[in-house]
Amino acid sequence: MMALQVAGGAGCGLPPLLARGGRGRGRRRALFRPPRAVASDAAPAAAKEEDGKVALGGSGVAMTKLGIGAWSWGDTTYWNEFQWDDRKLKAAKGAFDASIDCGITFFDTAEVYGAGVSGAINSESLLGRFIKERQQKEQVEVAIATKFAALPWRFGRGSVISALKASLDRLGVSSVELYQLHWPGIWGNEGYLDGLGDAVEQGLVKAVGVSNYSEKRLRDAYERLKKRGIPLASNQVNYSLIYRNPEENGVKAACDELGITLIAYSPIAQGALTGKYTPDNPPKGPRGRIYTPEFLTKLQPLINRIKEIGGNYGRTPTQVVLNWLVCQGNVVPIPGAKNAEQAREFAGALGWSLTASEVEELRSMAREIKPVIGFPVEKL
């Protein structure tokens, strides 16, 4: 296998000016100083680091400390302005290759991303194609996470195995590193959890997790799998500087207590925390209904402070808010990358660290700013 270093490629993670070798040469040493453990004195069991990676819960599976979300790949209902074409396909392929070049080898997808009515081409199929094309050039290790959709007409453990085998077929692999229940089932979860256990025992997955699970559901899932000697590796939830429900509803604390990795989706608040959008330039499409001009006006002082802090490190706002999540300990952010430039920028969130006082200052400033969003099943 080829040796990979996080943020090690040319230009990976550098702001465009520094990547081109412009002003700021004298600050390069500061940009790449070793990370400091500032979030807590003792890292949770699920966040033990080895060779730039973290263990995924108690599963023994190692992932890069930041992953790439593939929700937008092939999607035409929420992303991509309701259309998919060859240009966007090439951009997604560029995001995949740039991630690998920068040492980010963890990719998260799902059977419903870009599938059927939600898109033009299944995200799993695209990821599988990108991996195959890259493997034709060089041997690389890629860690795949995908998800089971708990649709109302799916019942019992057998439905999990059937769906997983279909996902493996689309991905073109014999197993994946992580298989997750995408959301809690309407008719109960015991059968689905048993299906996850079966998947591990059949060698189809290396680790299993859940997504959008409340603290109670999380503990129940942990205990049910524990009886079979199988660790619950992760809980994937919406978590960012301005959406901190996992801190408020007990999910983050439970993950830390039980040694379950918290995987954070929408970690840059679907672009709202990048500084790209302003009250005069809100996002288009469905995001515009969440991040309205009124909300972006309230958000601006926080964005300005994020930019100031980033300037001290030679980092972008995106890199600052992703690093803020990493600093919480036991958190693996998975921002969605639609092109190579975004993927390279995400890689620059690693290899350095905010101070404890900066982490708390940003949390304090963000305390009164919260978008009106949420996945209703989080509260079940």
mmCIF file of C-alpha atoms in Angstrom:
data_model
loop_
_atom_site.group_PDB
_atom_site.id
_atom_site.type_symbol
_atom_site.label_atom_id
_atom_site.label_comp_id
_atom_site.label_asym_id
_atom_site.label_seq_id
_atom_site.Cartn_x
_atom_site.Cartn_y
_atom_site.Cartn_z
ATOM 1 C CA MET A 1 0.000 0.000 0.000
ATOM 2 C CA MET A 2 1.181 3.484 -0.682
ATOM 3 C CA ALA A 3 2.155 5.552 2.346
ATOM 4 C CA LEU A 4 -0.068 8.563 2.827
ATOM 5 C CA GLN A 5 0.436 11.652 4.942
ATOM 6 C CA VAL A 6 -2.411 13.910 5.924
ATOM 7 C CA ALA A 7 -2.168 17.283 4.219
ATOM 8 C CA GLY A 8 1.135 16.192 2.757
ATOM 9 C CA GLY A 9 0.601 16.871 -0.938
ATOM 10 C CA ALA A 10 1.680 19.970 -2.787
ATOM 11 C CA GLY A 11 -0.652 22.807 -1.921
ATOM 12 C CA CYS A 12 -2.849 20.620 0.302
ATOM 13 C CA GLY A 13 -4.559 22.771 2.880
ATOM 14 C CA LEU A 14 -2.694 25.952 2.022
ATOM 15 C CA PRO A 15 -4.617 29.124 1.310
ATOM 16 C CA PRO A 16 -4.298 29.868 -2.436
ATOM 17 C CA LEU A 17 -1.716 32.639 -1.940
ATOM 18 C CA LEU A 18 0.652 30.416 0.035
ATOM 19 C CA ALA A 19 0.072 27.435 -2.241
ATOM 20 C CA ARG A 20 1.362 29.570 -5.104
ATOM 21 C CA GLY A 21 4.399 30.584 -3.097
ATOM 22 C CA GLY A 22 3.351 34.206 -2.632
ATOM 23 C CA ARG A 23 3.398 36.384 0.459
ATOM 24 C CA GLY A 24 3.481 34.684 3.812
ATOM 25 C CA ARG A 25 6.568 32.499 3.276
ATOM 26 C CA GLY A 26 7.873 33.511 6.671
ATOM 27 C CA ARG A 27 4.798 32.043 8.326
ATOM 28 C CA ARG A 28 5.099 28.536 6.866
ATOM 29 C CA ARG A 29 6.784 27.184 9.984
ATOM 30 C CA ALA A 30 3.871 28.342 12.122
ATOM 31 C CA LEU A 31 1.368 26.790 9.728
ATOM 32 C CA PHE A 32 2.709 23.298 10.208
ATOM 33 C CA ARG A 33 3.579 23.176 13.891
ATOM 34 C CA PRO A 34 2.557 19.954 15.655
ATOM 35 C CA PRO A 35 -1.005 19.867 17.006
ATOM 36 C CA ARG A 36 -1.522 20.558 20.697
ATOM 37 C CA ALA A 37 -3.925 18.585 22.869
ATOM 38 C CA VAL A 38 -6.120 21.410 24.030
ATOM 39 C CA ALA A 39 -9.657 20.018 24.033
ATOM 40 C CA SER A 40 -9.177 17.791 27.066
ATOM 41 C CA ASP A 41 -6.440 16.453 29.272
ATOM 42 C CA ALA A 42 -7.216 12.843 28.418
ATOM 43 C CA ALA A 43 -8.433 11.823 24.976
ATOM 44 C CA PRO A 44 -11.445 9.491 24.946
ATOM 45 C CA ALA A 45 -10.837 5.860 24.112
ATOM 46 C CA ALA A 46 -12.398 6.352 20.692
ATOM 47 C CA ALA A 47 -9.930 9.072 19.733
ATOM 48 C CA LYS A 48 -6.587 7.336 20.178
ATOM 49 C CA GLU A 49 -4.249 8.414 17.411
ATOM 50 C CA GLU A 50 -1.836 6.305 15.442
ATOM 51 C CA ASP A 51 0.028 7.329 12.277
ATOM 52 C CA GLY A 52 -2.200 10.373 11.788
ATOM 53 C CA LYS A 53 -5.390 8.330 12.110
ATOM 54 C CA VAL A 54 -7.907 7.670 14.857
ATOM 55 C CA ALA A 55 -9.477 4.421 15.955
ATOM 56 C CA LEU A 56 -13.154 4.242 15.101
ATOM 57 C CA GLY A 57 -14.726 3.550 18.468
ATOM 58 C CA GLY A 58 -13.639 0.215 19.903
ATOM 59 C CA SER A 59 -13.696 -1.478 16.501
ATOM 60 C CA GLY A 60 -9.968 -1.380 15.842
ATOM 61 C CA VAL A 61 -10.641 0.207 12.440
ATOM 62 C CA ALA A 62 -8.505 3.295 11.805
ATOM 63 C CA MET A 63 -9.734 6.340 9.896
ATOM 64 C CA THR A 64 -8.160 9.628 8.935
ATOM 65 C CA LYS A 65 -9.067 12.351 11.435
ATOM 66 C CA LEU A 66 -11.219 14.018 8.812
ATOM 67 C CA GLY A 67 -13.326 12.382 6.125
ATOM 68 C CA ILE A 68 -15.090 13.484 2.970
ATOM 69 C CA GLY A 69 -18.866 13.372 2.667
ATOM 70 C CA ALA A 70 -20.264 12.301 -0.712
ATOM 71 C CA TRP A 71 -23.876 13.401 -0.198
ATOM 72 C CA SER A 72 -23.705 15.854 -3.100
ATOM 73 C CA TRP A 73 -22.228 13.388 -5.603
ATOM 74 C CA GLY A 74 -24.975 12.664 -8.115
ATOM 75 C CA ASP A 75 -27.658 14.486 -6.094
ATOM 76 C CA THR A 76 -30.187 16.701 -7.872
ATOM 77 C CA THR A 77 -32.710 17.420 -5.127
ATOM 78 C CA TYR A 78 -30.658 19.383 -2.577
ATOM 79 C CA TRP A 79 -27.281 20.053 -4.179
ATOM 80 C CA ASN A 80 -25.975 20.895 -7.656
ATOM 81 C CA GLU A 81 -28.793 23.345 -8.454
ATOM 82 C CA PHE A 82 -31.084 20.461 -9.385
ATOM 83 C CA GLN A 83 -28.967 19.177 -12.262
ATOM 84 C CA TRP A 84 -26.068 16.792 -12.819
ATOM 85 C CA ASP A 85 -23.724 16.880 -15.820
ATOM 86 C CA ASP A 86 -20.265 15.823 -16.962
ATOM 87 C CA ARG A 87 -18.692 18.978 -15.528
ATOM 88 C CA LYS A 88 -19.970 18.181 -12.048
ATOM 89 C CA LEU A 89 -18.948 14.554 -12.469
ATOM 90 C CA LYS A 90 -15.384 15.609 -13.281
ATOM 91 C CA ALA A 91 -15.398 18.014 -10.326
ATOM 92 C CA ALA A 92 -16.470 15.216 -7.964
ATOM 93 C CA LYS A 93 -13.723 12.983 -9.355
ATOM 94 C CA GLY A 94 -11.299 15.850 -8.765
ATOM 95 C CA ALA A 95 -12.485 16.075 -5.151
ATOM 96 C CA PHE A 96 -11.823 12.368 -4.661
ATOM 97 C CA ASP A 97 -8.340 12.477 -6.189
ATOM 98 C CA ALA A 98 -7.332 15.642 -4.352
ATOM 99 C CA SER A 99 -8.450 14.090 -1.070
ATOM 100 C CA ILE A 100 -6.280 11.031 -1.669
ATOM 101 C CA ASP A 101 -3.361 13.248 -2.701
ATOM 102 C CA CYS A 102 -3.692 15.128 0.590
ATOM 103 C CA GLY A 103 -3.907 11.966 2.685
ATOM 104 C CA ILE A 104 -7.647 12.045 3.366
ATOM 105 C CA THR A 105 -8.757 8.465 2.696
ATOM 106 C CA PHE A 106 -12.082 8.192 4.563
ATOM 107 C CA PHE A 107 -15.202 8.651 2.412
ATOM 108 C CA ASP A 108 -18.800 8.593 3.634
ATOM 109 C CA THR A 109 -21.721 7.816 1.325
ATOM 110 C CA ALA A 110 -25.170 6.166 1.521
ATOM 111 C CA GLU A 111 -27.470 4.066 -0.600
ATOM 112 C CA VAL A 112 -29.981 6.937 -0.866
ATOM 113 C CA TYR A 113 -27.484 9.617 -1.944
ATOM 114 C CA GLY A 114 -28.078 10.430 -5.597
ATOM 115 C CA ALA A 115 -30.378 7.428 -5.946
ATOM 116 C CA GLY A 116 -33.706 7.231 -7.747
ATOM 117 C CA VAL A 117 -35.849 10.306 -7.177
ATOM 118 C CA SER A 118 -33.047 12.001 -5.211
ATOM 119 C CA GLY A 119 -30.519 12.209 -7.999
ATOM 120 C CA ALA A 120 -29.066 11.378 -11.364
ATOM 121 C CA ILE A 121 -26.595 8.679 -10.356
ATOM 122 C CA ASN A 122 -25.987 6.826 -7.116
ATOM 123 C CA SER A 123 -23.213 8.263 -4.951
ATOM 124 C CA GLU A 124 -22.016 4.751 -4.071
ATOM 125 C CA SER A 125 -21.592 3.953 -7.770
ATOM 126 C CA LEU A 126 -19.556 7.117 -8.282
ATOM 127 C CA LEU A 127 -17.313 6.427 -5.297
ATOM 128 C CA GLY A 128 -16.760 2.874 -6.495
ATOM 129 C CA ARG A 129 -15.850 4.138 -9.964
ATOM 130 C CA PHE A 130 -13.425 6.722 -8.580
ATOM 131 C CA ILE A 131 -11.695 4.115 -6.412
ATOM 132 C CA LYS A 132 -11.351 1.688 -9.329
ATOM 133 C CA GLU A 133 -9.908 4.365 -11.615
ATOM 134 C CA ARG A 134 -7.402 5.423 -8.949
ATOM 135 C CA GLN A 135 -6.402 1.827 -8.233
ATOM 136 C CA GLN A 136 -5.523 1.418 -11.903
ATOM 137 C CA LYS A 137 -2.785 4.012 -11.393
ATOM 138 C CA GLU A 138 -1.512 3.067 -7.933
ATOM 139 C CA GLN A 139 -2.380 0.963 -4.920
ATOM 140 C CA VAL A 140 -4.174 3.062 -2.308
ATOM 141 C CA GLU A 141 -6.053 2.357 0.885
ATOM 142 C CA VAL A 142 -9.543 3.846 0.951
ATOM 143 C CA ALA A 143 -11.853 3.527 3.964
ATOM 144 C CA ILE A 144 -15.503 3.418 2.906
ATOM 145 C CA ALA A 145 -18.493 4.189 5.099
ATOM 146 C CA THR A 146 -22.009 3.758 3.768
ATOM 147 C CA LYS A 147 -25.510 3.545 5.242
ATOM 148 C CA PHE A 148 -28.679 1.471 5.388
ATOM 149 C CA ALA A 149 -31.912 3.392 4.791
ATOM 150 C CA ALA A 150 -34.494 2.372 7.402
ATOM 151 C CA LEU A 151 -37.398 2.677 4.968
ATOM 152 C CA PRO A 152 -40.864 1.848 6.362
ATOM 153 C CA TRP A 153 -41.263 -1.262 4.187
ATOM 154 C CA ARG A 154 -37.975 -2.800 5.319
ATOM 155 C CA PHE A 155 -38.327 -5.282 8.144
ATOM 156 C CA GLY A 156 -35.878 -7.310 10.184
ATOM 157 C CA ARG A 157 -32.246 -8.263 10.072
ATOM 158 C CA GLY A 158 -32.440 -9.774 6.608
ATOM 159 C CA SER A 159 -33.265 -6.408 5.051
ATOM 160 C CA VAL A 160 -29.980 -5.011 6.368
ATOM 161 C CA ILE A 161 -27.910 -7.761 4.766
ATOM 162 C CA SER A 162 -29.793 -7.464 1.463
ATOM 163 C CA ALA A 163 -29.304 -3.703 1.328
ATOM 164 C CA LEU A 164 -25.649 -4.021 2.302
ATOM 165 C CA LYS A 165 -24.949 -6.532 -0.467
ATOM 166 C CA ALA A 166 -26.557 -4.162 -2.983
ATOM 167 C CA SER A 167 -24.347 -1.337 -1.694
ATOM 168 C CA LEU A 168 -21.239 -3.512 -1.971
ATOM 169 C CA ASP A 169 -22.193 -4.329 -5.548
ATOM 170 C CA ARG A 170 -22.525 -0.635 -6.448
ATOM 171 C CA LEU A 171 -19.237 0.155 -4.715
ATOM 172 C CA GLY A 172 -17.484 -2.771 -6.375
ATOM 173 C CA VAL A 173 -15.977 -4.080 -3.133
ATOM 174 C CA SER A 174 -16.388 -7.194 -1.012
ATOM 175 C CA SER A 175 -16.611 -5.322 2.306
ATOM 176 C CA VAL A 176 -16.635 -1.819 3.742
ATOM 177 C CA GLU A 177 -14.943 -0.360 6.799
ATOM 178 C CA LEU A 178 -18.146 1.080 8.313
ATOM 179 C CA TYR A 179 -21.846 0.327 7.806
ATOM 180 C CA GLN A 180 -24.366 2.588 9.540
ATOM 181 C CA LEU A 181 -28.114 2.732 10.148
ATOM 182 C CA HIS A 182 -28.939 6.041 8.450
ATOM 183 C CA TRP A 183 -31.793 6.894 10.841
ATOM 184 C CA PRO A 184 -33.935 5.113 13.446
ATOM 185 C CA GLY A 185 -36.610 2.808 12.081
ATOM 186 C CA ILE A 186 -40.289 3.646 12.466
ATOM 187 C CA TRP A 187 -41.214 0.104 13.534
ATOM 188 C CA GLY A 188 -38.270 -0.488 15.865
ATOM 189 C CA ASN A 189 -34.539 -0.992 15.578
ATOM 190 C CA GLU A 190 -33.803 -4.355 17.201
ATOM 191 C CA GLY A 191 -33.928 -6.245 13.902
ATOM 192 C CA TYR A 192 -31.763 -3.654 12.173
ATOM 193 C CA LEU A 193 -29.170 -3.819 14.948
ATOM 194 C CA ASP A 194 -29.177 -7.611 14.705
ATOM 195 C CA GLY A 195 -28.568 -7.182 10.988
ATOM 196 C CA LEU A 196 -25.518 -5.035 11.716
ATOM 197 C CA GLY A 197 -24.184 -7.768 13.974
ATOM 198 C CA ASP A 198 -24.801 -10.359 11.250
ATOM 199 C CA ALA A 199 -22.898 -8.183 8.768
ATOM 200 C CA VAL A 200 -19.846 -8.129 11.043
ATOM 201 C CA GLU A 201 -19.972 -11.871 11.629
ATOM 202 C CA GLN A 202 -20.313 -12.557 7.908
ATOM 203 C CA GLY A 203 -17.224 -10.445 7.178
ATOM 204 C CA LEU A 204 -19.122 -7.929 5.062
ATOM 205 C CA VAL A 205 -18.131 -4.978 7.267
ATOM 206 C CA LYS A 206 -15.289 -4.205 9.632
ATOM 207 C CA ALA A 207 -17.260 -1.891 11.923
ATOM 208 C CA VAL A 208 -20.848 -0.796 12.448
ATOM 209 C CA GLY A 209 -22.470 2.432 13.550
ATOM 210 C CA VAL A 210 -25.673 4.435 13.648
ATOM 211 C CA SER A 211 -26.701 7.902 12.502
ATOM 212 C CA ASN A 212 -29.079 10.514 13.891
ATOM 213 C CA TYR A 213 -29.514 8.522 17.105
ATOM 214 C CA SER A 214 -30.570 10.178 20.362
ATOM 215 C CA GLU A 215 -28.745 9.393 23.591
ATOM 216 C CA LYS A 216 -31.305 6.758 24.625
ATOM 217 C CA ARG A 217 -31.303 5.038 21.240
ATOM 218 C CA LEU A 218 -27.512 5.183 21.204
ATOM 219 C CA ARG A 219 -27.215 3.473 24.580
ATOM 220 C CA ASP A 220 -29.771 0.827 23.613
ATOM 221 C CA ALA A 221 -27.885 0.076 20.381
ATOM 222 C CA TYR A 222 -24.580 -0.087 22.242
ATOM 223 C CA GLU A 223 -25.946 -2.607 24.753
ATOM 224 C CA ARG A 224 -27.633 -4.812 22.152
ATOM 225 C CA LEU A 225 -24.474 -5.133 20.067
ATOM 226 C CA LYS A 226 -22.324 -5.538 23.169
ATOM 227 C CA LYS A 227 -24.191 -8.739 24.019
ATOM 228 C CA ARG A 228 -22.775 -10.209 20.811
ATOM 229 C CA GLY A 229 -19.294 -8.920 21.539
ATOM 230 C CA ILE A 230 -19.540 -6.296 18.809
ATOM 231 C CA PRO A 231 -18.644 -2.653 19.566
ATOM 232 C CA LEU A 232 -20.857 0.159 18.337
ATOM 233 C CA ALA A 233 -18.195 2.179 16.548
ATOM 234 C CA SER A 234 -19.896 5.479 15.718
ATOM 235 C CA ASN A 235 -22.893 7.790 15.723
ATOM 236 C CA GLN A 236 -23.086 10.197 12.799
ATOM 237 C CA VAL A 237 -24.964 13.378 13.667
ATOM 238 C CA ASN A 238 -25.370 16.978 12.581
ATOM 239 C CA TYR A 239 -22.698 18.917 14.501
ATOM 240 C CA SER A 240 -21.001 22.235 13.869
ATOM 241 C CA LEU A 241 -19.976 25.371 15.704
ATOM 242 C CA ILE A 242 -23.475 26.815 15.249
ATOM 243 C CA TYR A 243 -25.431 23.550 15.586
ATOM 244 C CA ARG A 244 -24.330 21.964 18.842
ATOM 245 C CA ASN A 245 -27.310 19.736 19.623
ATOM 246 C CA PRO A 246 -24.995 16.775 20.340
ATOM 247 C CA GLU A 247 -23.538 18.772 23.229
ATOM 248 C CA GLU A 248 -26.972 19.779 24.507
ATOM 249 C CA ASN A 249 -28.900 16.510 24.189
ATOM 250 C CA GLY A 250 -26.368 14.176 25.798
ATOM 251 C CA VAL A 251 -25.181 12.479 22.603
ATOM 252 C CA LYS A 252 -21.613 13.838 22.705
ATOM 253 C CA ALA A 253 -21.198 12.946 26.388
ATOM 254 C CA ALA A 254 -22.569 9.449 25.792
ATOM 255 C CA CYS A 255 -20.187 8.912 22.874
ATOM 256 C CA ASP A 256 -17.247 9.964 25.028
ATOM 257 C CA GLU A 257 -18.372 7.767 27.922
ATOM 258 C CA LEU A 258 -18.952 4.643 25.822
ATOM 259 C CA GLY A 259 -15.982 5.048 23.478
ATOM 260 C CA ILE A 260 -18.135 5.677 20.398
ATOM 261 C CA THR A 261 -16.729 7.997 17.729
ATOM 262 C CA LEU A 262 -18.931 10.966 16.867
ATOM 263 C CA ILE A 263 -18.884 11.545 13.110
ATOM 264 C CA ALA A 264 -19.984 15.112 12.370
ATOM 265 C CA TYR A 265 -21.950 15.761 9.201
ATOM 266 C CA SER A 266 -22.656 19.303 7.967
ATOM 267 C CA PRO A 267 -19.582 20.443 9.976
ATOM 268 C CA ILE A 268 -19.330 23.743 8.098
ATOM 269 C CA ALA A 269 -23.110 24.258 8.321
ATOM 270 C CA GLN A 270 -23.554 23.486 4.621
ATOM 271 C CA GLY A 271 -21.248 26.363 3.712
ATOM 272 C CA ALA A 272 -22.673 28.987 6.078
ATOM 273 C CA LEU A 273 -19.483 28.985 8.191
ATOM 274 C CA THR A 274 -17.072 29.386 5.275
ATOM 275 C CA GLY A 275 -17.574 33.140 4.986
ATOM 276 C CA LYS A 276 -18.713 32.665 1.395
ATOM 277 C CA TYR A 277 -22.283 33.774 2.070
ATOM 278 C CA THR A 278 -23.449 37.183 3.273
ATOM 279 C CA PRO A 279 -26.842 38.809 3.829
ATOM 280 C CA ASP A 280 -26.548 40.169 0.284
ATOM 281 C CA ASN A 281 -25.414 36.813 -1.105
ATOM 282 C CA PRO A 282 -27.297 33.968 0.612
ATOM 283 C CA PRO A 283 -27.036 30.384 -0.643
ATOM 284 C CA LYS A 284 -29.374 29.261 -3.412
ATOM 285 C CA GLY A 285 -31.815 26.392 -3.351
ATOM 286 C CA PRO A 286 -33.066 24.649 -0.181
ATOM 287 C CA ARG A 287 -30.183 26.018 1.904
ATOM 288 C CA GLY A 288 -31.476 29.524 1.312
ATOM 289 C CA ARG A 289 -34.547 28.706 3.388
ATOM 290 C CA ILE A 290 -32.319 27.901 6.376
ATOM 291 C CA TYR A 291 -29.521 30.430 5.993
ATOM 292 C CA THR A 292 -31.636 33.475 5.274
ATOM 293 C CA PRO A 293 -30.343 37.052 4.995
ATOM 294 C CA GLU A 294 -31.681 37.647 8.513
ATOM 295 C CA PHE A 295 -29.765 34.688 9.914
ATOM 296 C CA LEU A 296 -26.593 35.595 8.007
ATOM 297 C CA THR A 297 -26.768 39.104 9.472
ATOM 298 C CA LYS A 298 -26.725 37.627 12.998
ATOM 299 C CA LEU A 299 -23.919 35.280 11.975
ATOM 300 C CA GLN A 300 -21.586 37.975 10.599
ATOM 301 C CA PRO A 301 -19.803 38.967 13.870
ATOM 302 C CA LEU A 302 -18.886 35.316 14.444
ATOM 303 C CA ILE A 303 -17.660 34.949 10.860
ATOM 304 C CA ASN A 304 -15.520 38.069 11.270
ATOM 305 C CA ARG A 305 -13.908 36.658 14.425
ATOM 306 C CA ILE A 306 -13.322 33.299 12.730
ATOM 307 C CA LYS A 307 -11.521 35.144 9.919
ATOM 308 C CA GLU A 308 -9.377 37.034 12.443
ATOM 309 C CA ILE A 309 -8.337 33.858 14.224
ATOM 310 C CA GLY A 310 -7.672 32.118 10.931
ATOM 311 C CA GLY A 311 -5.478 34.982 9.842
ATOM 312 C CA ASN A 312 -3.229 34.382 12.850
ATOM 313 C CA TYR A 313 -2.594 30.833 11.646
ATOM 314 C CA GLY A 314 -2.649 31.486 7.922
ATOM 315 C CA ARG A 315 -5.850 29.446 7.714
ATOM 316 C CA THR A 316 -9.236 29.933 6.096
ATOM 317 C CA PRO A 317 -12.537 30.195 8.003
ATOM 318 C CA THR A 318 -13.440 26.708 6.773
ATOM 319 C CA GLN A 319 -10.243 25.283 8.227
ATOM 320 C CA VAL A 320 -10.823 27.078 11.538
ATOM 321 C CA VAL A 321 -14.347 25.716 12.078
ATOM 322 C CA LEU A 322 -13.304 22.172 11.099
ATOM 323 C CA ASN A 323 -10.364 22.384 13.482
ATOM 324 C CA TRP A 324 -12.756 23.592 16.192
ATOM 325 C CA LEU A 325 -14.632 20.293 15.875
ATOM 326 C CA VAL A 326 -11.447 18.224 15.935
ATOM 327 C CA CYS A 327 -10.483 20.069 19.122
ATOM 328 C CA GLN A 328 -13.608 18.744 20.857
ATOM 329 C CA GLY A 329 -11.981 15.314 20.970
ATOM 330 C CA ASN A 330 -13.556 12.091 19.710
ATOM 331 C CA VAL A 331 -15.028 13.901 16.680
ATOM 332 C CA VAL A 332 -14.359 13.132 13.008
ATOM 333 C CA PRO A 333 -15.809 15.832 10.695
ATOM 334 C CA ILE A 334 -16.934 14.808 7.202
ATOM 335 C CA PRO A 335 -17.406 17.987 5.132
ATOM 336 C CA GLY A 336 -18.809 17.473 1.657
ATOM 337 C CA ALA A 337 -16.368 18.156 -1.164
ATOM 338 C CA LYS A 338 -17.739 18.967 -4.610
ATOM 339 C CA ASN A 339 -14.374 19.772 -6.219
ATOM 340 C CA ALA A 340 -10.615 19.489 -5.775
ATOM 341 C CA GLU A 341 -10.194 22.984 -4.349
ATOM 342 C CA GLN A 342 -12.614 22.267 -1.516
ATOM 343 C CA ALA A 343 -10.970 18.922 -0.748
ATOM 344 C CA ARG A 344 -7.522 20.508 -0.518
ATOM 345 C CA GLU A 345 -8.866 23.223 1.749
ATOM 346 C CA PHE A 346 -10.462 20.667 4.076
ATOM 347 C CA ALA A 347 -7.142 18.863 4.474
ATOM 348 C CA GLY A 348 -5.693 22.091 5.875
ATOM 349 C CA ALA A 349 -7.898 21.752 8.954
ATOM 350 C CA LEU A 350 -5.406 19.174 10.249
ATOM 351 C CA GLY A 351 -1.818 19.428 11.422
ATOM 352 C CA TRP A 352 -2.349 22.408 13.743
ATOM 353 C CA SER A 353 -4.663 23.344 16.606
ATOM 354 C CA LEU A 354 -6.663 26.207 18.034
ATOM 355 C CA THR A 355 -5.881 27.089 21.637
ATOM 356 C CA ALA A 356 -8.293 26.197 24.420
ATOM 357 C CA SER A 357 -9.204 29.856 24.851
ATOM 358 C CA GLU A 358 -9.964 30.241 21.136
ATOM 359 C CA VAL A 359 -12.134 27.131 21.205
ATOM 360 C CA GLU A 360 -14.163 28.488 24.098
ATOM 361 C CA GLU A 361 -14.348 32.010 22.695
ATOM 362 C CA LEU A 362 -15.901 30.741 19.470
ATOM 363 C CA ARG A 363 -18.342 28.529 21.373
ATOM 364 C CA SER A 364 -19.367 31.500 23.512
ATOM 365 C CA MET A 365 -19.909 33.750 20.500
ATOM 366 C CA ALA A 366 -21.933 31.057 18.722
ATOM 367 C CA ARG A 367 -24.118 30.285 21.737
ATOM 368 C CA GLU A 368 -26.959 32.586 20.701
ATOM 369 C CA ILE A 369 -26.751 31.766 16.991
ATOM 370 C CA LYS A 370 -28.553 28.622 15.930
ATOM 371 C CA PRO A 371 -30.172 27.840 12.581
ATOM 372 C CA VAL A 372 -33.688 26.447 12.574
ATOM 373 C CA ILE A 373 -32.811 22.970 11.317
ATOM 374 C CA GLY A 374 -32.725 19.472 12.607
ATOM 375 C CA PHE A 375 -33.579 15.937 11.720
ATOM 376 C CA PRO A 376 -36.796 15.176 13.655
ATOM 377 C CA VAL A 377 -35.710 11.617 14.435
ATOM 378 C CA GLU A 378 -32.913 13.007 16.594
ATOM 379 C CA LYS A 379 -35.569 13.547 19.265
ATOM 380 C CA LEU A 380 -37.206 10.122 19.108
#
